[in-house]
Amino acid sequence: MSDSSRDTAQGAGWGAAERGAYQQLMPDHVEKLSWLNPRILWAARNGVLASWFGDPTGRTRGRWVARRKAAGAPADKVIRREVPGRFSFMVLGDTGEGDASQYAVVPGFLKAGQDTEFAVIASDVIYPVGAAGDYGDKFFRPYQDYPAPMYAVPGNHDWYEDLGAFMRVFCADTPSLAPEPRPRPLGRAWWRELLWHRPGPTDEQRLAAARALRPSPAQQAEQPGPYWAIDAGPVRIVGIDTGLLGTIDAEQGAWLREVSRGPKPKILITGSPLYVDGEHHPCAIEGGGFVDDVVRDPEHHYVAAIGGDIHNYQRYPVDVAGRTVQYVVAGGGGAFMHATHTIPRVSVAGVTEREFRCYPLRGDSLSFYSRLYGRRMRLRRFFTLTEDEATAVVAERLGIEPGRAPGAGARITRRTRLVAGLLGTGSRPERKRRFRLPVRKIYTQLFSPSSTTYSPPFFKCFLRLDVSADAVRLRCFAATGNRAQELDPPVEDEVTIPLD
């Protein structure tokens, strides 16, 4: 097994390395997606409009679900798959940026997933707005050689065109819903409808050509809707659709409670993680209650909850009434990297730094961003921190043992401390009150979306879950874009989850 980032800097992808073969998989022309581009921001405005004028996602979702039911989808929305006694499946999150950050994941994903029964995409299949015309280069092309079916739960970006393309590709639905009656003039709903981004016409020939890239019957998957469950061997995998604002509607909430009943062990797949960045986000259900209430109920027997949306890997083993539920963030499957160095020292739900895991390591994240912004602002000599310097200063600020020991020559200076502070590096809980500005939030919202790079290391990741009668082994694999990690994807984290 190759070195991981916890073993060596080379295992993290630093240093002189041969670039991987992922570039050969990419289309000849790749549009660079900038999240600071006003045109992109305007196209992706529906989330802001929903927060200002009311969220129509639940009503729209209900119409999609009703139409799928009328077309013959199972009323319980359960997909029943015959699998061997021991089987495996893959999980990727936030895949669809369509550039090097997505394609760099593909070789390792194909290698680690060659004998798996199916894969699940958790959140944001297609950026920036889930358009049908983007599915060719951002879904069908990159995964054309994955031999098994691929299921998905949508993320907020898939909802920016009212989920139409997602429903066509994953649920075999027709192009669009009939228009609803116009709302009362000048009311909140009227303003929302006036400003709402709508999908343009679909190029049917282009979509058909894209579908032809995954033509095998063994690759086909048809979902009963945007939320679903899969019964596979000893486990039930439950996928929920958290829409534009990270919540679920009352109808989906009732279904979730019903499909979660019974002693069969369950794994939740969600577009919005329940624990992330050292905080608890239980995910509200319209009408009352939270998704995490369902997960925590001992009668439902959830053993893990895996969410996308945040573009890195995090794991929180939370004790729930004497049993451990693994809460996982798995959004590193193919978009810009959300920083991990901004995560403060973890202390949430009984989980401390000793139990918490993340990828990339915080020191690698800080070094990545220092090089990126040093280059972009032409201040390399000031901003750039080596991986050893970054690891050392993160360990000092958080008061933790680093995931990988810095080299003996690493020095913490006034400059390294200043750069770490400017780039939003987290701190110990007792130090939070010293900072009045919401540095971490500003950094995550403003700087992270502009962190796309076109050369390794990318610090991407994907999951493989190996299921047996008594346990699930969850592994997080790294994808750096370097040849060494393509040929032998490093395991960045591993945990065995008992099913008893």
PDB file of C-alpha atoms in Angstrom, residues 65-262:
ATOM      1  CA  VAL A  65     -42.435  12.597  -6.917  1.00  0.00           C
ATOM      2  CA  ALA A  66     -46.146  12.457  -7.786  1.00  0.00           C
ATOM      3  CA  ARG A  67     -45.325  12.204 -11.465  1.00  0.00           C
ATOM      4  CA  ARG A  68     -42.846   9.396 -10.870  1.00  0.00           C
ATOM      5  CA  LYS A  69     -45.426   7.526  -8.815  1.00  0.00           C
ATOM      6  CA  ALA A  70     -48.001   7.914 -11.597  1.00  0.00           C
ATOM      7  CA  ALA A  71     -45.417   6.513 -14.025  1.00  0.00           C
ATOM      8  CA  GLY A  72     -45.104   3.336 -11.947  1.00  0.00           C
ATOM      9  CA  ALA A  73     -42.246   4.046  -9.528  1.00  0.00           C
ATOM     10  CA  PRO A  74     -42.573   2.018  -6.312  1.00  0.00           C
ATOM     11  CA  ALA A  75     -44.611   3.857  -3.690  1.00  0.00           C
ATOM     12  CA  ASP A  76     -42.067   3.102  -0.956  1.00  0.00           C
ATOM     13  CA  LYS A  77     -39.230   4.402  -3.192  1.00  0.00           C
ATOM     14  CA  VAL A  78     -37.075   1.383  -2.303  1.00  0.00           C
ATOM     15  CA  ILE A  79     -34.693  -0.092  -4.893  1.00  0.00           C
ATOM     16  CA  ARG A  80     -34.102  -3.783  -4.159  1.00  0.00           C
ATOM     17  CA  ARG A  81     -30.753  -5.050  -5.411  1.00  0.00           C
ATOM     18  CA  GLU A  82     -29.591  -8.628  -5.390  1.00  0.00           C
ATOM     19  CA  VAL A  83     -25.985  -8.616  -4.187  1.00  0.00           C
ATOM     20  CA  PRO A  84     -23.506 -11.269  -3.002  1.00  0.00           C
ATOM     21  CA  GLY A  85     -23.172 -12.036   0.692  1.00  0.00           C
ATOM     22  CA  ARG A  86     -20.192  -9.671   0.774  1.00  0.00           C
ATOM     23  CA  PHE A  87     -20.286  -6.685  -1.551  1.00  0.00           C
ATOM     24  CA  SER A  88     -18.902  -3.162  -1.956  1.00  0.00           C
ATOM     25  CA  PHE A  89     -20.105   0.197  -3.213  1.00  0.00           C
ATOM     26  CA  MET A  90     -18.552   3.609  -3.841  1.00  0.00           C
ATOM     27  CA  VAL A  91     -19.506   7.096  -2.678  1.00  0.00           C
ATOM     28  CA  LEU A  92     -18.415  10.363  -4.309  1.00  0.00           C
ATOM     29  CA  GLY A  93     -19.582  13.829  -3.361  1.00  0.00           C
ATOM     30  CA  ASP A  94     -19.813  17.112  -5.292  1.00  0.00           C
ATOM     31  CA  THR A  95     -18.372  15.723  -8.477  1.00  0.00           C
ATOM     32  CA  GLY A  96     -19.410  17.861 -11.365  1.00  0.00           C
ATOM     33  CA  GLU A  97     -17.050  20.749 -11.980  1.00  0.00           C
ATOM     34  CA  GLY A  98     -15.844  19.168 -15.224  1.00  0.00           C
ATOM     35  CA  ASP A  99     -12.232  20.306 -14.950  1.00  0.00           C
ATOM     36  CA  ALA A 100      -8.996  18.759 -13.693  1.00  0.00           C
ATOM     37  CA  SER A 101     -10.301  18.628 -10.124  1.00  0.00           C
ATOM     38  CA  GLN A 102     -12.991  16.175 -11.253  1.00  0.00           C
ATOM     39  CA  TYR A 103     -11.029  14.125 -13.771  1.00  0.00           C
ATOM     40  CA  ALA A 104      -8.090  13.705 -11.372  1.00  0.00           C
ATOM     41  CA  VAL A 105     -10.372  11.550  -9.219  1.00  0.00           C
ATOM     42  CA  VAL A 106     -11.393   9.194 -12.012  1.00  0.00           C
ATOM     43  CA  PRO A 107      -8.363   6.867 -12.406  1.00  0.00           C
ATOM     44  CA  GLY A 108      -8.177   6.064  -8.700  1.00  0.00           C
ATOM     45  CA  PHE A 109     -11.958   5.754  -8.467  1.00  0.00           C
ATOM     46  CA  LEU A 110     -11.997   3.250 -11.332  1.00  0.00           C
ATOM     47  CA  LYS A 111      -9.135   1.252  -9.829  1.00  0.00           C
ATOM     48  CA  ALA A 112     -10.603   1.109  -6.318  1.00  0.00           C
ATOM     49  CA  GLY A 113     -14.140   0.575  -7.610  1.00  0.00           C
ATOM     50  CA  GLN A 114     -13.616  -2.036 -10.315  1.00  0.00           C
ATOM     51  CA  ASP A 115     -15.355  -4.862  -8.392  1.00  0.00           C
ATOM     52  CA  THR A 116     -18.104  -2.791  -6.715  1.00  0.00           C
ATOM     53  CA  GLU A 117     -21.835  -3.297  -7.172  1.00  0.00           C
ATOM     54  CA  PHE A 118     -22.820   0.352  -7.607  1.00  0.00           C
ATOM     55  CA  ALA A 119     -21.822   3.938  -6.783  1.00  0.00           C
ATOM     56  CA  VAL A 120     -23.660   6.849  -5.181  1.00  0.00           C
ATOM     57  CA  ILE A 121     -23.047  10.549  -5.825  1.00  0.00           C
ATOM     58  CA  ALA A 122     -23.823  12.631  -2.739  1.00  0.00           C
ATOM     59  CA  SER A 123     -24.737  16.196  -3.757  1.00  0.00           C
ATOM     60  CA  ASP A 124     -23.999  18.503  -6.708  1.00  0.00           C
ATOM     61  CA  VAL A 125     -23.728  16.133  -9.644  1.00  0.00           C
ATOM     62  CA  ILE A 126     -23.404  19.080 -12.036  1.00  0.00           C
ATOM     63  CA  TYR A 127     -21.998  22.586 -11.550  1.00  0.00           C
ATOM     64  CA  PRO A 128     -22.832  25.413 -11.845  1.00  0.00           C
ATOM     65  CA  VAL A 129     -26.641  25.029 -12.256  1.00  0.00           C
ATOM     66  CA  GLY A 130     -27.345  21.360 -13.037  1.00  0.00           C
ATOM     67  CA  ALA A 131     -27.956  22.015 -16.742  1.00  0.00           C
ATOM     68  CA  ALA A 132     -28.722  19.121 -19.086  1.00  0.00           C
ATOM     69  CA  GLY A 133     -26.073  20.295 -21.541  1.00  0.00           C
ATOM     70  CA  ASP A 134     -23.343  19.801 -18.928  1.00  0.00           C
ATOM     71  CA  TYR A 135     -24.044  16.120 -18.239  1.00  0.00           C
ATOM     72  CA  GLY A 136     -21.888  14.918 -21.130  1.00  0.00           C
ATOM     73  CA  ASP A 137     -18.526  16.189 -19.906  1.00  0.00           C
ATOM     74  CA  LYS A 138     -19.375  16.244 -16.199  1.00  0.00           C
ATOM     75  CA  PHE A 139     -21.087  12.881 -15.695  1.00  0.00           C
ATOM     76  CA  PHE A 140     -21.254  10.509 -18.660  1.00  0.00           C
ATOM     77  CA  ARG A 141     -17.721  11.089 -19.964  1.00  0.00           C
ATOM     78  CA  PRO A 142     -15.732  10.882 -16.708  1.00  0.00           C
ATOM     79  CA  TYR A 143     -17.563   7.738 -15.521  1.00  0.00           C
ATOM     80  CA  GLN A 144     -17.984   6.018 -18.873  1.00  0.00           C
ATOM     81  CA  ASP A 145     -15.665   3.183 -17.800  1.00  0.00           C
ATOM     82  CA  TYR A 146     -17.291   2.560 -14.430  1.00  0.00           C
ATOM     83  CA  PRO A 147     -19.084  -0.731 -15.155  1.00  0.00           C
ATOM     84  CA  ALA A 148     -21.867  -0.576 -12.559  1.00  0.00           C
ATOM     85  CA  PRO A 149     -24.943   1.647 -11.960  1.00  0.00           C
ATOM     86  CA  MET A 150     -24.608   5.103 -10.435  1.00  0.00           C
ATOM     87  CA  TYR A 151     -27.297   6.591  -8.196  1.00  0.00           C
ATOM     88  CA  ALA A 152     -27.383  10.136  -6.849  1.00  0.00           C
ATOM     89  CA  VAL A 153     -28.992  12.532  -4.400  1.00  0.00           C
ATOM     90  CA  PRO A 154     -29.138  16.100  -5.704  1.00  0.00           C
ATOM     91  CA  GLY A 155     -27.340  19.042  -4.174  1.00  0.00           C
ATOM     92  CA  ASN A 156     -28.334  22.680  -4.198  1.00  0.00           C
ATOM     93  CA  HIS A 157     -26.613  23.252  -7.558  1.00  0.00           C
ATOM     94  CA  ASP A 158     -28.688  20.502  -9.176  1.00  0.00           C
ATOM     95  CA  TRP A 159     -31.761  22.436  -8.023  1.00  0.00           C
ATOM     96  CA  TYR A 160     -30.762  25.716  -9.699  1.00  0.00           C
ATOM     97  CA  GLU A 161     -32.748  24.631 -12.770  1.00  0.00           C
ATOM     98  CA  ASP A 162     -35.607  23.077 -10.774  1.00  0.00           C
ATOM     99  CA  LEU A 163     -34.045  19.570 -10.932  1.00  0.00           C
ATOM    100  CA  GLY A 164     -35.222  18.965 -14.499  1.00  0.00           C
ATOM    101  CA  ALA A 165     -31.973  17.565 -15.894  1.00  0.00           C
ATOM    102  CA  PHE A 166     -31.337  15.439 -12.786  1.00  0.00           C
ATOM    103  CA  MET A 167     -34.788  13.862 -13.110  1.00  0.00           C
ATOM    104  CA  ARG A 168     -34.192  13.074 -16.781  1.00  0.00           C
ATOM    105  CA  VAL A 169     -30.814  11.438 -16.228  1.00  0.00           C
ATOM    106  CA  PHE A 170     -31.372   9.564 -12.966  1.00  0.00           C
ATOM    107  CA  CYS A 171     -35.147   9.036 -12.913  1.00  0.00           C
ATOM    108  CA  ALA A 172     -35.985   8.658 -16.626  1.00  0.00           C
ATOM    109  CA  ASP A 173     -38.475  11.500 -16.367  1.00  0.00           C
ATOM    110  CA  THR A 174     -39.718  13.890 -19.027  1.00  0.00           C
ATOM    111  CA  PRO A 175     -38.028  17.240 -19.590  1.00  0.00           C
ATOM    112  CA  SER A 176     -39.959  19.642 -17.385  1.00  0.00           C
ATOM    113  CA  LEU A 177     -42.954  20.240 -15.164  1.00  0.00           C
ATOM    114  CA  ALA A 178     -46.009  22.133 -16.348  1.00  0.00           C
ATOM    115  CA  PRO A 179     -45.988  25.772 -15.222  1.00  0.00           C
ATOM    116  CA  GLU A 180     -47.852  26.592 -12.023  1.00  0.00           C
ATOM    117  CA  PRO A 181     -50.462  29.353 -11.700  1.00  0.00           C
ATOM    118  CA  ARG A 182     -48.959  32.812 -11.484  1.00  0.00           C
ATOM    119  CA  PRO A 183     -48.686  34.139  -7.908  1.00  0.00           C
ATOM    120  CA  ARG A 184     -50.412  37.262  -6.590  1.00  0.00           C
ATOM    121  CA  PRO A 185     -48.715  40.394  -8.024  1.00  0.00           C
ATOM    122  CA  LEU A 186     -46.036  42.104  -5.918  1.00  0.00           C
ATOM    123  CA  GLY A 187     -46.064  39.429  -3.215  1.00  0.00           C
ATOM    124  CA  ARG A 188     -42.930  37.558  -2.131  1.00  0.00           C
ATOM    125  CA  ALA A 189     -43.706  34.626  -4.440  1.00  0.00           C
ATOM    126  CA  TRP A 190     -44.279  37.034  -7.344  1.00  0.00           C
ATOM    127  CA  TRP A 191     -40.836  38.607  -6.912  1.00  0.00           C
ATOM    128  CA  ARG A 192     -39.271  35.158  -6.621  1.00  0.00           C
ATOM    129  CA  GLU A 193     -40.926  33.968  -9.809  1.00  0.00           C
ATOM    130  CA  LEU A 194     -39.969  37.167 -11.627  1.00  0.00           C
ATOM    131  CA  LEU A 195     -36.262  36.762 -10.817  1.00  0.00           C
ATOM    132  CA  TRP A 196     -36.080  32.940 -10.841  1.00  0.00           C
ATOM    133  CA  HIS A 197     -33.501  31.260 -13.090  1.00  0.00           C
ATOM    134  CA  ARG A 198     -35.217  28.861 -15.510  1.00  0.00           C
ATOM    135  CA  PRO A 199     -33.608  26.154 -17.657  1.00  0.00           C
ATOM    136  CA  GLY A 200     -33.064  26.854 -21.313  1.00  0.00           C
ATOM    137  CA  PRO A 201     -34.053  24.445 -24.098  1.00  0.00           C
ATOM    138  CA  THR A 202     -32.288  21.073 -24.069  1.00  0.00           C
ATOM    139  CA  ASP A 203     -30.201  19.947 -27.039  1.00  0.00           C
ATOM    140  CA  GLU A 204     -31.711  16.468 -27.352  1.00  0.00           C
ATOM    141  CA  GLN A 205     -29.058  15.200 -29.758  1.00  0.00           C
ATOM    142  CA  ARG A 206     -26.289  16.305 -27.421  1.00  0.00           C
ATOM    143  CA  LEU A 207     -27.936  14.599 -24.451  1.00  0.00           C
ATOM    144  CA  ALA A 208     -28.484  11.404 -26.435  1.00  0.00           C
ATOM    145  CA  ALA A 209     -24.822  11.386 -27.477  1.00  0.00           C
ATOM    146  CA  ALA A 210     -23.827  11.859 -23.834  1.00  0.00           C
ATOM    147  CA  ARG A 211     -26.003   8.927 -22.728  1.00  0.00           C
ATOM    148  CA  ALA A 212     -24.295   6.753 -25.327  1.00  0.00           C
ATOM    149  CA  LEU A 213     -21.056   7.010 -23.322  1.00  0.00           C
ATOM    150  CA  ARG A 214     -22.586   4.713 -20.668  1.00  0.00           C
ATOM    151  CA  PRO A 215     -24.591   2.340 -22.887  1.00  0.00           C
ATOM    152  CA  SER A 216     -24.249  -1.020 -21.123  1.00  0.00           C
ATOM    153  CA  PRO A 217     -27.382  -2.423 -19.437  1.00  0.00           C
ATOM    154  CA  ALA A 218     -25.185  -3.162 -16.407  1.00  0.00           C
ATOM    155  CA  GLN A 219     -24.486   0.568 -16.072  1.00  0.00           C
ATOM    156  CA  GLN A 220     -28.102   1.651 -16.017  1.00  0.00           C
ATOM    157  CA  ALA A 221     -29.905   2.807 -12.882  1.00  0.00           C
ATOM    158  CA  GLU A 222     -33.388   4.243 -12.594  1.00  0.00           C
ATOM    159  CA  GLN A 223     -34.338   5.938  -9.341  1.00  0.00           C
ATOM    160  CA  PRO A 224     -37.904   6.312  -8.076  1.00  0.00           C
ATOM    161  CA  GLY A 225     -37.240   9.985  -7.410  1.00  0.00           C
ATOM    162  CA  PRO A 226     -34.731  12.464  -5.972  1.00  0.00           C
ATOM    163  CA  TYR A 227     -34.907  10.617  -2.631  1.00  0.00           C
ATOM    164  CA  TRP A 228     -34.835   6.845  -2.377  1.00  0.00           C
ATOM    165  CA  ALA A 229     -33.586   3.819  -0.477  1.00  0.00           C
ATOM    166  CA  ILE A 230     -31.544   0.826  -1.644  1.00  0.00           C
ATOM    167  CA  ASP A 231     -31.912  -2.557   0.039  1.00  0.00           C
ATOM    168  CA  ALA A 232     -28.658  -4.410  -0.585  1.00  0.00           C
ATOM    169  CA  GLY A 233     -27.772  -7.487   1.441  1.00  0.00           C
ATOM    170  CA  PRO A 234     -27.682  -6.741   5.177  1.00  0.00           C
ATOM    171  CA  VAL A 235     -27.975  -2.926   4.864  1.00  0.00           C
ATOM    172  CA  ARG A 236     -30.428  -0.307   3.693  1.00  0.00           C
ATOM    173  CA  ILE A 237     -28.920   2.838   2.141  1.00  0.00           C
ATOM    174  CA  VAL A 238     -31.242   5.835   2.473  1.00  0.00           C
ATOM    175  CA  GLY A 239     -30.718   8.844   0.203  1.00  0.00           C
ATOM    176  CA  ILE A 240     -32.411  12.178   0.970  1.00  0.00           C
ATOM    177  CA  ASP A 241     -32.753  15.350  -1.074  1.00  0.00           C
ATOM    178  CA  THR A 242     -31.975  18.479   0.958  1.00  0.00           C
ATOM    179  CA  GLY A 243     -32.869  20.876  -1.849  1.00  0.00           C
ATOM    180  CA  LEU A 244     -31.704  24.466  -2.130  1.00  0.00           C
ATOM    181  CA  LEU A 245     -31.403  25.364   1.548  1.00  0.00           C
ATOM    182  CA  GLY A 246     -30.344  22.135   3.262  1.00  0.00           C
ATOM    183  CA  THR A 247     -33.760  21.097   4.608  1.00  0.00           C
ATOM    184  CA  ILE A 248     -36.375  18.501   3.684  1.00  0.00           C
ATOM    185  CA  ASP A 249     -40.106  18.937   3.151  1.00  0.00           C
ATOM    186  CA  ALA A 250     -42.827  17.349   5.307  1.00  0.00           C
ATOM    187  CA  GLU A 251     -43.726  14.660   2.749  1.00  0.00           C
ATOM    188  CA  GLN A 252     -40.107  13.530   2.469  1.00  0.00           C
ATOM    189  CA  GLY A 253     -39.776  13.693   6.248  1.00  0.00           C
ATOM    190  CA  ALA A 254     -42.739  11.341   6.702  1.00  0.00           C
ATOM    191  CA  TRP A 255     -41.219   8.966   4.146  1.00  0.00           C
ATOM    192  CA  LEU A 256     -37.826   9.115   5.901  1.00  0.00           C
ATOM    193  CA  ARG A 257     -39.360   8.170   9.232  1.00  0.00           C
ATOM    194  CA  GLU A 258     -41.270   5.297   7.639  1.00  0.00           C
ATOM    195  CA  VAL A 259     -38.401   3.903   5.557  1.00  0.00           C
ATOM    196  CA  SER A 260     -36.060   4.104   8.569  1.00  0.00           C
ATOM    197  CA  ARG A 261     -38.150   1.791  10.743  1.00  0.00           C
ATOM    198  CA  GLY A 262     -37.001  -1.713  11.538  1.00  0.00           C
TER     199      GLY A 262
END
